[in-house]
mmCIF file of C-alpha atoms in Angstrom:
data_model
loop_
_atom_site.group_PDB
_atom_site.id
_atom_site.type_symbol
_atom_site.label_atom_id
_atom_site.label_comp_id
_atom_site.label_asym_id
_atom_site.label_seq_id
_atom_site.Cartn_x
_atom_site.Cartn_y
_atom_site.Cartn_z
ATOM 1 C CA MET A 1 19.324 13.195 -27.702
ATOM 2 C CA SER A 2 17.464 10.371 -28.984
ATOM 3 C CA VAL A 3 16.707 6.674 -28.680
ATOM 4 C CA VAL A 4 17.184 4.781 -31.863
ATOM 5 C CA VAL A 5 15.353 1.576 -32.775
ATOM 6 C CA SER A 6 17.794 -0.155 -35.385
ATOM 7 C CA LEU A 7 15.864 -2.270 -37.897
ATOM 8 C CA ALA A 8 18.973 -3.784 -39.825
ATOM 9 C CA GLY A 9 18.867 -7.524 -40.289
ATOM 10 C CA ALA A 10 15.786 -7.917 -37.900
ATOM 11 C CA SER A 11 12.779 -9.901 -39.088
ATOM 12 C CA PRO A 12 9.449 -7.900 -38.674
ATOM 13 C CA SER A 13 8.170 -10.547 -36.224
ATOM 14 C CA ARG A 14 10.660 -9.139 -33.732
ATOM 15 C CA VAL A 15 8.110 -6.197 -33.035
ATOM 16 C CA SER A 16 4.851 -7.359 -31.486
ATOM 17 C CA ALA A 17 1.788 -5.404 -29.904
ATOM 18 C CA GLY A 18 -0.304 -6.266 -27.051
ATOM 19 C CA ALA A 19 -2.060 -4.714 -23.787
ATOM 20 C CA SER A 20 -0.303 -4.654 -20.588
ATOM 21 C CA PRO A 21 -2.419 -4.379 -17.396
ATOM 22 C CA LEU A 22 0.565 -3.594 -15.241
ATOM 23 C CA ALA A 23 1.981 -1.039 -17.621
ATOM 24 C CA GLU A 24 -1.408 0.764 -17.845
ATOM 25 C CA LEU A 25 -1.625 0.774 -13.962
ATOM 26 C CA GLY A 26 1.857 2.203 -13.827
ATOM 27 C CA ALA A 27 0.761 5.017 -16.325
ATOM 28 C CA ALA A 28 -2.275 5.737 -13.962
ATOM 29 C CA LEU A 29 -0.333 5.798 -10.938
ATOM 30 C CA HIS A 30 1.986 8.360 -12.701
ATOM 31 C CA ALA A 31 -0.585 10.308 -13.841
ATOM 32 C CA TYR A 32 -2.268 10.604 -10.527
ATOM 33 C CA THR A 33 0.998 11.353 -8.663
ATOM 34 C CA GLU A 34 2.423 13.960 -11.265
ATOM 35 C CA ALA A 35 -0.942 15.376 -12.293
ATOM 36 C CA GLU A 36 0.827 18.585 -13.456
ATOM 37 C CA HIS A 37 2.362 16.783 -16.323
ATOM 38 C CA HIS A 38 -1.296 15.348 -17.379
ATOM 39 C CA PRO A 39 -3.706 18.280 -17.767
ATOM 40 C CA PRO A 40 -6.347 16.228 -19.107
ATOM 41 C CA ALA A 41 -6.182 14.004 -16.037
ATOM 42 C CA LEU A 42 -6.614 16.840 -13.240
ATOM 43 C CA ARG A 43 -10.301 16.371 -12.904
ATOM 44 C CA TRP A 44 -9.785 12.573 -12.470
ATOM 45 C CA VAL A 45 -7.133 13.156 -9.812
ATOM 46 C CA ARG A 46 -9.437 15.471 -8.065
ATOM 47 C CA GLY A 47 -12.107 12.621 -7.982
ATOM 48 C CA LEU A 48 -9.848 10.029 -6.685
ATOM 49 C CA ASP A 49 -8.826 12.397 -3.755
ATOM 50 C CA SER A 50 -12.668 12.624 -2.596
ATOM 51 C CA ASP A 51 -14.917 10.267 -1.052
ATOM 52 C CA HIS A 52 -17.135 10.594 -3.721
ATOM 53 C CA PRO A 53 -16.372 12.442 -6.979
ATOM 54 C CA ASP A 54 -19.856 13.283 -7.864
ATOM 55 C CA GLY A 55 -21.621 12.797 -4.569
ATOM 56 C CA ASP A 56 -23.072 9.599 -5.282
ATOM 57 C CA GLY A 57 -20.049 7.162 -6.126
ATOM 58 C CA SER A 58 -20.328 7.600 -9.797
ATOM 59 C CA THR A 59 -19.117 9.467 -12.663
ATOM 60 C CA ARG A 60 -21.270 11.793 -14.543
ATOM 61 C CA ASP A 61 -22.174 9.031 -16.963
ATOM 62 C CA GLY A 62 -23.420 6.901 -14.470
ATOM 63 C CA ALA A 63 -20.577 4.506 -14.367
ATOM 64 C CA PRO A 64 -18.846 3.472 -11.315
ATOM 65 C CA ALA A 65 -16.152 5.826 -10.042
ATOM 66 C CA SER A 66 -12.793 5.011 -8.569
ATOM 67 C CA ALA A 67 -11.821 6.315 -5.400
ATOM 68 C CA LEU A 68 -8.794 6.105 -3.064
ATOM 69 C CA THR A 69 -8.612 5.901 0.685
ATOM 70 C CA PRO A 70 -6.372 8.430 2.378
ATOM 71 C CA SER A 71 -3.976 5.506 3.582
ATOM 72 C CA LEU A 72 -3.789 4.261 -0.121
ATOM 73 C CA ARG A 73 -3.134 7.549 -1.272
ATOM 74 C CA ARG A 74 -0.119 8.133 1.277
ATOM 75 C CA ARG A 75 1.175 4.778 -0.027
ATOM 76 C CA ILE A 76 0.861 5.694 -3.706
ATOM 77 C CA ARG A 77 2.801 8.987 -3.046
ATOM 78 C CA ASP A 78 5.425 7.251 -0.934
ATOM 79 C CA TRP A 79 6.303 4.714 -3.620
ATOM 80 C CA ALA A 80 6.077 7.414 -6.541
ATOM 81 C CA PRO A 81 9.633 7.221 -7.481
ATOM 82 C CA LEU A 82 9.240 4.016 -9.058
ATOM 83 C CA TRP A 83 6.465 5.390 -11.501
ATOM 84 C CA ALA A 84 8.173 8.975 -11.849
ATOM 85 C CA SER A 85 9.557 10.072 -15.187
ATOM 86 C CA TYR A 86 11.805 7.216 -15.250
ATOM 87 C CA ARG A 87 9.610 4.198 -14.520
ATOM 88 C CA ALA A 88 10.845 0.765 -13.097
ATOM 89 C CA ARG A 89 11.255 -1.689 -15.659
ATOM 90 C CA TYR A 90 9.501 -4.382 -14.027
ATOM 91 C CA LEU A 91 6.332 -2.114 -14.288
ATOM 92 C CA PHE A 92 6.348 -3.219 -17.857
ATOM 93 C CA PRO A 93 6.226 -6.875 -19.229
ATOM 94 C CA LEU A 94 9.139 -8.862 -18.716
ATOM 95 C CA GLY A 95 8.489 -10.988 -21.552
ATOM 96 C CA ALA A 96 8.271 -10.358 -25.272
ATOM 97 C CA SER A 97 4.508 -10.805 -25.520
ATOM 98 C CA GLY A 98 1.467 -8.768 -24.072
ATOM 99 C CA ASP A 99 -2.113 -9.512 -23.405
ATOM 100 C CA ARG A 100 -1.598 -11.348 -20.137
ATOM 101 C CA SER A 101 -3.563 -10.914 -16.991
ATOM 102 C CA LEU A 102 -2.544 -8.292 -14.221
ATOM 103 C CA GLU A 103 -1.961 -11.334 -12.032
ATOM 104 C CA ALA A 104 0.490 -12.875 -14.341
ATOM 105 C CA GLU A 105 2.689 -10.064 -14.956
ATOM 106 C CA LEU A 106 2.393 -9.428 -10.952
ATOM 107 C CA ALA A 107 3.810 -13.035 -10.513
ATOM 108 C CA ASP A 108 6.732 -12.318 -12.978
ATOM 109 C CA LEU A 109 7.582 -9.490 -10.664
ATOM 110 C CA ALA A 110 7.595 -11.596 -7.527
ATOM 111 C CA GLU A 111 9.551 -14.457 -9.274
ATOM 112 C CA LEU A 112 12.271 -11.749 -10.738
ATOM 113 C CA PRO A 113 15.754 -12.725 -9.226
ATOM 114 C CA LEU A 114 16.364 -10.633 -6.144
ATOM 115 C CA PRO A 115 19.611 -8.992 -7.158
ATOM 116 C CA LEU A 116 17.432 -7.958 -10.679
ATOM 117 C CA PHE A 117 14.887 -6.637 -8.615
ATOM 118 C CA ALA A 118 17.284 -4.601 -6.555
ATOM 119 C CA GLU A 119 19.305 -3.354 -9.470
ATOM 120 C CA LEU A 120 16.048 -2.244 -11.441
ATOM 121 C CA THR A 121 14.671 -0.874 -8.142
ATOM 122 C CA GLY A 122 17.803 1.249 -7.749
ATOM 123 C CA TYR A 123 17.548 2.672 -11.055
ATOM 124 C CA ALA A 124 14.126 3.761 -10.770
ATOM 125 C CA ILE A 125 15.097 5.414 -7.123
ATOM 126 C CA ARG A 126 18.242 7.049 -8.762
ATOM 127 C CA GLY A 127 16.177 8.122 -11.861
ATOM 128 C CA GLY A 128 17.939 6.574 -14.724
ATOM 129 C CA ASN A 129 20.298 3.656 -15.584
ATOM 130 C CA SER A 130 23.100 6.057 -16.941
ATOM 131 C CA GLY A 131 26.121 6.252 -14.764
ATOM 132 C CA ALA A 132 27.413 3.667 -12.388
ATOM 133 C CA PRO A 133 26.065 0.184 -12.553
ATOM 134 C CA LEU A 134 23.652 -1.176 -9.756
ATOM 135 C CA ASP A 135 23.798 -4.858 -10.718
ATOM 136 C CA ARG A 136 25.641 -5.631 -7.263
ATOM 137 C CA VAL A 137 23.963 -3.026 -5.233
ATOM 138 C CA LEU A 138 22.845 -5.423 -2.392
ATOM 139 C CA ASP A 139 26.384 -6.329 -1.618
ATOM 140 C CA ASP A 140 28.796 -3.897 -3.114
ATOM 141 C CA ARG A 141 29.615 -1.124 -0.794
ATOM 142 C CA ALA A 142 30.217 1.445 -3.659
ATOM 143 C CA GLN A 143 27.202 0.718 -5.287
ATOM 144 C CA ARG A 144 25.363 1.036 -1.799
ATOM 145 C CA GLU A 145 27.098 4.379 -1.196
ATOM 146 C CA GLY A 146 26.569 5.646 -4.551
ATOM 147 C CA LEU A 147 22.635 4.886 -4.618
ATOM 148 C CA LEU A 148 22.209 6.480 -1.115
ATOM 149 C CA THR A 149 24.045 9.506 -2.053
ATOM 150 C CA ALA A 150 21.852 9.909 -5.623
ATOM 151 C CA ALA A 151 18.598 9.137 -3.695
ATOM 152 C CA GLU A 152 19.369 11.540 -0.974
ATOM 153 C CA GLN A 153 20.092 14.486 -3.477
ATOM 154 C CA ARG A 154 16.737 13.796 -5.105
ATOM 155 C CA SER A 155 14.400 13.690 -2.267
ATOM 156 C CA THR A 156 13.313 12.355 1.082
ATOM 157 C CA ALA A 157 10.996 9.649 -0.556
ATOM 158 C CA ARG A 158 13.763 8.168 -2.679
ATOM 159 C CA ALA A 159 16.114 8.038 0.205
ATOM 160 C CA GLU A 160 13.904 5.999 2.236
ATOM 161 C CA LEU A 161 13.094 3.621 -0.367
ATOM 162 C CA ALA A 162 16.742 3.402 -0.976
ATOM 163 C CA ARG A 163 17.450 2.378 2.503
ATOM 164 C CA ARG A 164 14.420 -0.079 2.551
ATOM 165 C CA LEU A 165 15.773 -1.608 -0.390
ATOM 166 C CA LEU A 166 19.407 -2.190 0.811
ATOM 167 C CA ASP A 167 18.350 -3.029 4.383
ATOM 168 C CA ALA A 168 15.385 -5.735 3.443
ATOM 169 C CA PRO A 169 14.861 -6.079 -0.604
ATOM 170 C CA GLU A 170 12.456 -9.040 -0.161
ATOM 171 C CA PRO A 171 10.039 -7.510 2.192
ATOM 172 C CA LEU A 172 10.179 -4.251 0.161
ATOM 173 C CA ARG A 173 8.922 -6.378 -2.993
ATOM 174 C CA ALA A 174 6.182 -7.907 -1.182
ATOM 175 C CA ASP A 175 4.967 -4.527 0.282
ATOM 176 C CA LEU A 176 5.255 -3.135 -3.469
ATOM 177 C CA LEU A 177 3.418 -6.139 -4.630
ATOM 178 C CA ASP A 178 0.554 -5.576 -2.169
ATOM 179 C CA LEU A 179 0.416 -1.820 -2.955
ATOM 180 C CA LEU A 180 -0.030 -2.793 -6.627
ATOM 181 C CA ALA A 181 -2.683 -5.031 -6.079
ATOM 182 C CA ARG A 182 -4.519 -2.856 -3.829
ATOM 183 C CA ALA A 183 -4.312 0.159 -6.284
ATOM 184 C CA ALA A 184 -5.601 -1.960 -9.245
ATOM 185 C CA ARG A 185 -8.790 -2.996 -7.221
ATOM 186 C CA ALA A 186 -9.234 0.682 -6.115
ATOM 187 C CA LEU A 187 -8.747 1.866 -9.753
ATOM 188 C CA GLU A 188 -10.644 -1.048 -11.232
ATOM 189 C CA PRO A 189 -13.503 1.024 -13.026
ATOM 190 C CA ASP A 190 -11.111 3.494 -14.679
ATOM 191 C CA LEU A 191 -8.631 0.700 -15.618
ATOM 192 C CA ALA A 192 -11.632 -1.473 -16.967
ATOM 193 C CA ARG A 193 -12.464 1.647 -19.172
ATOM 194 C CA ALA A 194 -8.974 1.979 -20.285
ATOM 195 C CA ALA A 195 -8.603 -1.687 -21.004
ATOM 196 C CA ARG A 196 -11.627 -1.375 -23.434
ATOM 197 C CA VAL A 197 -10.096 1.583 -25.475
ATOM 198 C CA ILE A 198 -6.801 -0.115 -25.849
ATOM 199 C CA ALA A 199 -8.416 -3.161 -27.017
ATOM 200 C CA GLY A 200 -10.406 -1.327 -29.741
ATOM 201 C CA GLN A 201 -7.088 0.071 -30.868
ATOM 202 C CA LEU A 202 -4.906 -3.121 -30.881
ATOM 203 C CA PRO A 203 -6.334 -4.482 -34.077
ATOM 204 C CA ARG A 204 -5.370 -1.296 -36.198
ATOM 205 C CA LEU A 205 -1.746 -1.177 -34.459
ATOM 206 C CA ARG A 206 -1.311 -5.148 -35.456
ATOM 207 C CA ASP A 207 -2.708 -4.448 -39.036
ATOM 208 C CA SER A 208 -0.248 -1.636 -39.457
ATOM 209 C CA LEU A 209 2.582 -3.643 -38.087
ATOM 210 C CA GLU A 210 1.738 -6.242 -40.820
ATOM 211 C CA HIS A 211 1.185 -4.264 -43.846
ATOM 212 C CA SER A 212 3.191 -1.045 -43.136
ATOM 213 C CA GLY A 213 6.211 -2.692 -41.222
ATOM 214 C CA PRO A 214 7.472 -2.064 -37.743
ATOM 215 C CA GLY A 215 9.481 1.029 -39.070
ATOM 216 C CA ARG A 216 6.537 3.027 -40.605
ATOM 217 C CA THR A 217 4.182 1.986 -37.645
ATOM 218 C CA LEU A 218 6.767 2.631 -34.916
ATOM 219 C CA ALA A 219 7.497 6.379 -36.485
ATOM 220 C CA ASP A 220 3.645 7.061 -36.719
ATOM 221 C CA LEU A 221 3.287 6.481 -32.914
ATOM 222 C CA ASP A 222 4.617 9.832 -32.197
ATOM 223 C CA SER A 223 5.132 13.239 -33.830
ATOM 224 C CA THR A 224 8.663 13.459 -32.658
ATOM 225 C CA ALA A 225 9.696 10.049 -34.200
ATOM 226 C CA ALA A 226 11.321 9.626 -37.826
ATOM 227 C CA TYR A 227 11.803 6.673 -40.024
ATOM 228 C CA ARG A 228 15.111 6.667 -41.798
ATOM 229 C CA ASP A 229 16.744 4.231 -44.276
ATOM 230 C CA ASP A 230 20.410 3.246 -44.936
ATOM 231 C CA PRO A 231 20.476 1.540 -42.383
ATOM 232 C CA PRO A 232 16.519 1.390 -41.591
ATOM 233 C CA ARG A 233 15.865 2.768 -38.287
ATOM 234 C CA VAL A 234 13.429 4.667 -36.021
ATOM 235 C CA VAL A 235 14.460 7.852 -34.140
ATOM 236 C CA PHE A 236 12.623 8.931 -31.210
ATOM 237 C CA ASP A 237 13.529 12.173 -29.689
ATOM 238 C CA LYS A 238 13.979 11.728 -26.099
ATOM 239 C CA PHE A 239 15.882 13.381 -23.363
ATOM 240 C CA HIS A 240 18.608 10.352 -23.017
ATOM 241 C CA HIS A 241 20.727 8.332 -25.665
ATOM 242 C CA GLY A 242 19.721 4.640 -26.280
ATOM 243 C CA ILE A 243 20.233 2.015 -29.042
ATOM 244 C CA VAL A 244 17.640 -0.753 -29.415
ATOM 245 C CA THR A 245 18.805 -3.658 -31.945
ATOM 246 C CA LEU A 246 15.907 -5.540 -32.997
ATOM 247 C CA ALA A 247 18.164 -8.125 -34.481
ATOM 248 C CA THR A 248 19.026 -9.177 -30.984
ATOM 249 C CA THR A 249 16.123 -7.722 -28.810
ATOM 250 C CA PRO A 250 12.589 -8.190 -29.423
ATOM 251 C CA LEU A 251 10.230 -5.164 -28.857
ATOM 252 C CA LEU A 252 6.719 -5.181 -27.706
ATOM 253 C CA VAL A 253 4.608 -2.102 -28.637
ATOM 254 C CA VAL A 254 2.074 -1.137 -25.507
ATOM 255 C CA PRO A 255 -1.059 1.186 -26.137
ATOM 256 C CA SER A 256 -1.814 3.326 -23.313
ATOM 257 C CA ALA A 257 -4.953 5.428 -22.338
ATOM 258 C CA PHE A 258 -3.465 6.916 -19.055
ATOM 259 C CA GLY A 259 -0.141 7.507 -20.599
ATOM 260 C CA ARG A 260 -0.700 10.772 -22.474
ATOM 261 C CA PRO A 261 1.324 12.701 -23.347
ATOM 262 C CA HIS A 262 4.435 10.463 -22.625
ATOM 263 C CA LEU A 263 5.945 7.923 -24.922
ATOM 264 C CA LEU A 264 8.275 5.572 -23.158
ATOM 265 C CA VAL A 265 10.948 3.386 -24.719
ATOM 266 C CA LYS A 266 12.307 0.762 -22.016
ATOM 267 C CA HIS A 267 15.438 -1.022 -23.168
ATOM 268 C CA GLU A 268 17.365 -2.556 -20.168
ATOM 269 C CA PRO A 269 20.148 -5.232 -21.114
ATOM 270 C CA GLY A 270 18.758 -8.931 -21.097
ATOM 271 C CA LEU A 271 15.093 -7.869 -21.321
ATOM 272 C CA PRO A 272 12.864 -7.117 -24.188
ATOM 273 C CA ALA A 273 12.409 -3.652 -25.157
ATOM 274 C CA VAL A 274 9.038 -1.958 -24.786
ATOM 275 C CA VAL A 275 7.484 0.982 -26.334
ATOM 276 C CA GLN A 276 4.583 2.430 -24.570
ATOM 277 C CA TYR A 277 2.947 4.835 -26.657
ATOM 278 C CA PRO A 278 -0.090 7.288 -25.640
ATOM 279 C CA LEU A 279 -3.753 6.884 -27.337
ATOM 280 C CA VAL A 280 -4.818 10.326 -28.422
ATOM 281 C CA PRO A 281 -8.372 11.004 -28.960
ATOM 282 C CA GLU A 282 -9.251 11.345 -32.574
ATOM 283 C CA GLY A 283 -9.420 14.664 -33.884
ATOM 284 C CA ASP A 284 -7.130 15.761 -31.109
ATOM 285 C CA ASP A 285 -4.296 18.381 -32.097
ATOM 286 C CA GLN A 286 -1.046 17.463 -29.935
ATOM 287 C CA PRO A 287 1.921 19.062 -31.665
ATOM 288 C CA GLY A 288 5.461 17.784 -31.155
ATOM 289 C CA TYR A 289 8.116 20.022 -29.370
ATOM 290 C CA ALA A 290 9.319 21.438 -32.681
ATOM 291 C CA VAL A 291 6.013 22.370 -33.952
ATOM 292 C CA VAL A 292 5.698 24.227 -30.479
ATOM 293 C CA HIS A 293 9.071 25.822 -30.757
ATOM 294 C CA ARG A 294 8.189 27.087 -34.391
ATOM 295 C CA ARG A 295 4.815 28.507 -33.121
ATOM 296 C CA LEU A 296 6.600 30.289 -30.294
ATOM 297 C CA GLU A 297 9.293 31.659 -32.502
ATOM 298 C CA VAL A 298 6.759 32.783 -35.159
ATOM 299 C CA MET A 299 4.534 34.624 -32.588
ATOM 300 C CA ARG A 300 7.845 36.590 -31.109
ATOM 301 C CA ASP A 301 7.876 38.986 -34.009
ATOM 302 C CA PRO A 302 6.226 42.241 -33.174
ATOM 303 C CA GLY A 303 4.680 42.652 -36.805
ATOM 304 C CA ARG A 304 2.977 39.075 -36.672
ATOM 305 C CA GLN A 305 1.820 40.004 -33.411
ATOM 306 C CA ARG A 306 -0.028 43.071 -34.732
ATOM 307 C CA ILE A 307 -1.224 41.033 -37.612
ATOM 308 C CA ALA A 308 -2.562 38.505 -35.309
ATOM 309 C CA ARG A 309 -4.414 40.991 -33.233
ATOM 310 C CA ALA A 310 -5.973 42.104 -36.221
ATOM 311 C CA ILE A 311 -7.369 38.539 -37.531
ATOM 312 C CA ALA A 312 -8.138 37.510 -34.001
ATOM 313 C CA ARG A 313 -11.301 39.737 -34.177
ATOM 314 C CA GLU A 314 -12.359 38.934 -37.849
ATOM 315 C CA PRO A 315 -11.003 37.552 -41.224
ATOM 316 C CA LEU A 316 -9.137 39.797 -43.174
ATOM 317 C CA THR A 317 -7.465 39.870 -46.636
ATOM 318 C CA PRO A 318 -4.080 40.669 -46.958
ATOM 319 C CA SER A 319 -4.765 43.892 -48.697
ATOM 320 C CA ALA A 320 -6.972 45.024 -45.649
ATOM 321 C CA LEU A 321 -4.375 43.900 -43.503
ATOM 322 C CA ALA A 322 -1.635 46.360 -45.289
ATOM 323 C CA ASP A 323 -4.021 49.106 -44.682
ATOM 324 C CA ARG A 324 -4.656 48.620 -41.226
ATOM 325 C CA SER A 325 -1.091 47.575 -39.975
ATOM 326 C CA GLY A 326 0.866 50.321 -41.887
ATOM 327 C CA MET A 327 3.040 47.730 -43.853
ATOM 328 C CA THR A 328 3.400 46.863 -47.306
ATOM 329 C CA LEU A 329 1.491 43.912 -48.939
ATOM 330 C CA PRO A 330 4.722 42.054 -49.552
ATOM 331 C CA GLN A 331 5.693 42.216 -45.622
ATOM 332 C CA VAL A 332 1.995 41.323 -44.726
ATOM 333 C CA SER A 333 2.210 38.266 -47.203
ATOM 334 C CA ARG A 334 5.372 37.197 -45.683
ATOM 335 C CA HIS A 335 4.050 37.453 -42.149
ATOM 336 C CA LEU A 336 1.005 35.510 -42.937
ATOM 337 C CA ALA A 337 2.978 32.689 -44.752
ATOM 338 C CA ARG A 338 4.838 32.175 -41.452
ATOM 339 C CA LEU A 339 1.756 32.148 -39.449
ATOM 340 C CA ARG A 340 0.138 29.664 -41.949
ATOM 341 C CA GLU A 341 3.354 27.270 -41.983
ATOM 342 C CA ALA A 342 3.007 27.184 -38.279
ATOM 343 C CA GLY A 343 -0.710 26.314 -38.416
ATOM 344 C CA LEU A 344 -1.883 29.616 -36.737
ATOM 345 C CA VAL A 345 -3.943 31.078 -39.079
ATOM 346 C CA THR A 346 -6.958 29.522 -41.220
ATOM 347 C CA VAL A 347 -7.795 30.543 -44.708
ATOM 348 C CA GLU A 348 -11.182 30.866 -46.340
ATOM 349 C CA ARG A 349 -11.670 31.725 -50.075
ATOM 350 C CA ASP A 350 -14.434 33.862 -51.745
ATOM 351 C CA GLY A 351 -13.684 33.856 -55.577
ATOM 352 C CA ARG A 352 -10.328 35.417 -55.835
ATOM 353 C CA ARG A 353 -10.164 36.769 -52.423
ATOM 354 C CA ALA A 354 -8.552 35.065 -49.408
ATOM 355 C CA TYR A 355 -9.602 35.634 -45.977
ATOM 356 C CA TYR A 356 -7.096 35.040 -43.049
ATOM 357 C CA GLN A 357 -8.174 34.486 -39.477
ATOM 358 C CA LEU A 358 -6.192 33.742 -36.452
ATOM 359 C CA HIS A 359 -6.921 30.029 -35.264
ATOM 360 C CA LEU A 360 -7.728 30.920 -31.733
ATOM 361 C CA GLU A 361 -7.668 27.410 -30.216
ATOM 362 C CA ARG A 362 -4.123 26.742 -31.394
ATOM 363 C CA VAL A 363 -2.936 29.985 -29.906
ATOM 364 C CA ARG A 364 -4.797 29.653 -26.714
ATOM 365 C CA SER A 365 -3.076 26.240 -26.094
ATOM 366 C CA ILE A 366 0.544 27.179 -26.957
ATOM 367 C CA GLY A 367 1.270 27.334 -23.015
ATOM 368 C CA GLU A 368 -0.259 23.938 -22.513
ATOM 369 C CA ASP A 369 1.183 22.514 -25.573
ATOM 370 C CA LEU A 370 4.597 23.485 -24.414
ATOM 371 C CA LEU A 371 4.337 21.897 -21.133
ATOM 372 C CA THR A 372 2.811 18.915 -22.854
ATOM 373 C CA ALA A 373 5.904 18.745 -25.136
ATOM 374 C CA LEU A 374 8.452 19.253 -22.386
ATOM 375 C CA PHE A 375 7.197 16.283 -20.262
ATOM 376 C CA HIS A 376 7.123 14.200 -23.556
#
């Protein structure tokens, strides 16, 4: 399955880049409530759940630390369905431009027509916008019953939010706005650091859009994405189908410091499309699902496991490996070629000899890389 961004007939100006404080807040809340998807965020989450992360209200580098009160933690978790894997669309910019303040973005949410707010909330509670529409969920009996049934099948928290939405949508929105504002204040030190990281990356992103074009730039945002010609389009490997036609729908690209490892493509009818992509630290090796799958397949073979065991301890030549493993030199060469293609060995040359050694860190991280790829 995939989400396709069609570039046919679209001006490059249909794609823009900008920061979104609300989208970053949503990414932070997601990382907090679903920390198992975000191994690098586990230490941060533990800090939020303690009164003073390092005993003095500051981080190890001396900067102020964020902390959540017990009551705020409970509220954030009660509302977690809105920033789960399928995030509510209104937690992203509702217009086609970024770089607006959090206050302005929350004002957009406050002014969203109530039926549309209810529809988008219903999709988030249900966990997707595929299936029966919820465009009249406040008034249509079948849609109301369908949402309640779907929510009850998912979790108690979703069912409670669904009932609140259907009984009193406007007070529910007021409560949500209050929670988002309180969470933003509590997380202000971390969100401010994230904003600085994002601001540092935006010039490079905008330069790429201008000089490389939207297609190449979008494809470079993710290891699973691909740019294809005839017709020009970008294909994102996702767990749902979707088509974004840039000739009729503008697209805003939003970097995220908290979003790793998720790249999200939000595309609701009548609203601009948004791509929120994770900023990966320079030098970080974050393989996509195809690479992880290939590494698992490569390591399944008993012969390659014997070779990996030998070169985990020391670098060896193919001839030495053949002597130790009892295989022929051609067999060893084929196994080494597969390991090298998967990026699981390093090679150092000394004159005419090539010494192979297992890439210990990549082998060690296969499990974590698989988990990251599955939640991408």
